[in-house]
Amino acid sequence: MDYNNVFAAKIEELQEKGNYRKFKNMSRVQGKYPRATYRPCKYSQSEITVWCSNDYLGMSNHPDVVRALAETAGQVGVGSGGTRNISGTTNYHLLLEEEIADLHGKESALLFTSAYVANQTTLATLGKIFPDLVILSDEKNHASMIHGIQDARVEKHIFRHNDAAHVEEILRGIDACRPKIIVFESVYSMDGDFAPIREICDLADRYNAMTYLDEVHGVGLYGARGGGVAERDGLMDRITIINGTLAKAFGVIGGYIAADARIVDCIRSYGRGFIFTTSLPPAICAATLKSIQIVRASPDMRARHQERAGALKQKLAGAGIKYRHTPSHIVPVVIGDPILCRNISDALLHVYGIYAQPINYPTVPWGEECLRLTPSPLHSDEEIDHLVEALARVLRNKACNDLLRAAPMESDALAALLEAA
Ligand SMILES: *Cc1c(COP(=O)(O)O)cnc(C)c1O
């Protein structure tokens, strides 16, 4: 057995399809969001503007959040030193869980290493608690939920994206006595669309099912206090379990669930991905608590975020650039070809100092490759204009496009091509 050959062949397979991932070395600059320093190689660097971060509000850079992190680390050190059960629970963890529960109007909340782990562990654990559970899952659900559902090892049904009628059709076919849960997201991260939360809650009531809502792209950004889309729509109390992240709008790290105390107690007591891992550093909890408090009290920040997304959409439309019309803050410019998408992204970065990561399979289906743009309250009019002009130049030129579609190009060749175009 030549193990190395197998590894090499798997990598080659990705390279041929244009799907091999190269990470870009990008350091954001404290206090200058959305600016960052890009290091294409060891000996060179340039200043660029980030257009694809999930740090939606720039909270990772907020001076009060940074200070809370530094001050707490100064007081109690860095690592937590253990799992929650063995010396790793601090007042910072408990205060943060209390804040999260309150944000979602729930009795209780539970912290995890990330929202990925929160989804995976919670859904897997529900399968252990209810061995005859039936899971109904939106076809576009995030990988972390798919992972958790697989680990739950119970009967599952995939429903068509955001299709409440399909949910009902499936519910009608399930024995009324069996436990059921409908698993979905409030804002779909790649399409930028909202789920029909109310219709799904109505169905859950009618068929006595639980609901599990991933609000990862909604928390901090929607609702009067940033409780998410379910808060905006007055539906938080109708969701059985709300999942969220502390790493996107709140700008730090970690994830959670919020629910009735008894449910949280069960996941706390049975969830392996909660029990058998070191808890978050207390300083991280303190910084996150500060971030949530600021974001909750800043409806102006949420309004500005939406205003910036609207301004970007309007300018893209004005320049004749096709983007997916989303009702949310996520603005996907669909390119539809993995190599073209990557070359366009490289051209933006190396020629125009704009960073928009190409989103390719498996994050999106084949043919839906896109640049997923995420304007923040801190992106200026000038930065929007610069992005739209650069995109227009790259997309408009047919000859240039054919070349960009043909094969991956080096950055020097890209620069020369665009100069000639
Ligand atoms: C990013 C993401 C997650 C995972 O969140 P992390 O805190 O980064 O692990 C979960 N669900 C959705 C829909 C996401 O986009």
Short mmCIF file of C-alpha atoms in Angstrom, two decimals, residues 123 137-151 156:
data_model
loop_
_atom_site.label_atom_id
_atom_site.label_comp_id
_atom_site.label_asym_id
_atom_site.label_seq_id
_atom_site.Cartn_x
_atom_site.Cartn_y
_atom_site.Cartn_z
CA LEU A 123 -28.47 17.42 17.58
CA SER A 137 -33.90 19.18 8.07
CA ASP A 138 -33.75 21.97 5.47
CA GLU A 139 -31.72 20.87 2.43
CA LYS A 140 -29.49 23.93 2.77
CA ASN A 141 -28.64 23.46 6.43
CA HIS A 142 -25.06 24.14 7.51
CA ALA A 143 -22.50 21.31 7.63
CA SER A 144 -22.48 21.43 11.44
CA MET A 145 -26.18 20.52 11.62
CA ILE A 146 -25.78 17.80 8.99
CA HIS A 147 -22.93 16.40 11.08
CA GLY A 148 -25.05 16.44 14.24
CA ILE A 149 -28.01 14.84 12.47
CA GLN A 150 -25.81 12.05 11.12
CA ASP A 151 -24.43 11.44 14.60
CA LYS A 156 -34.35 11.89 9.05
#
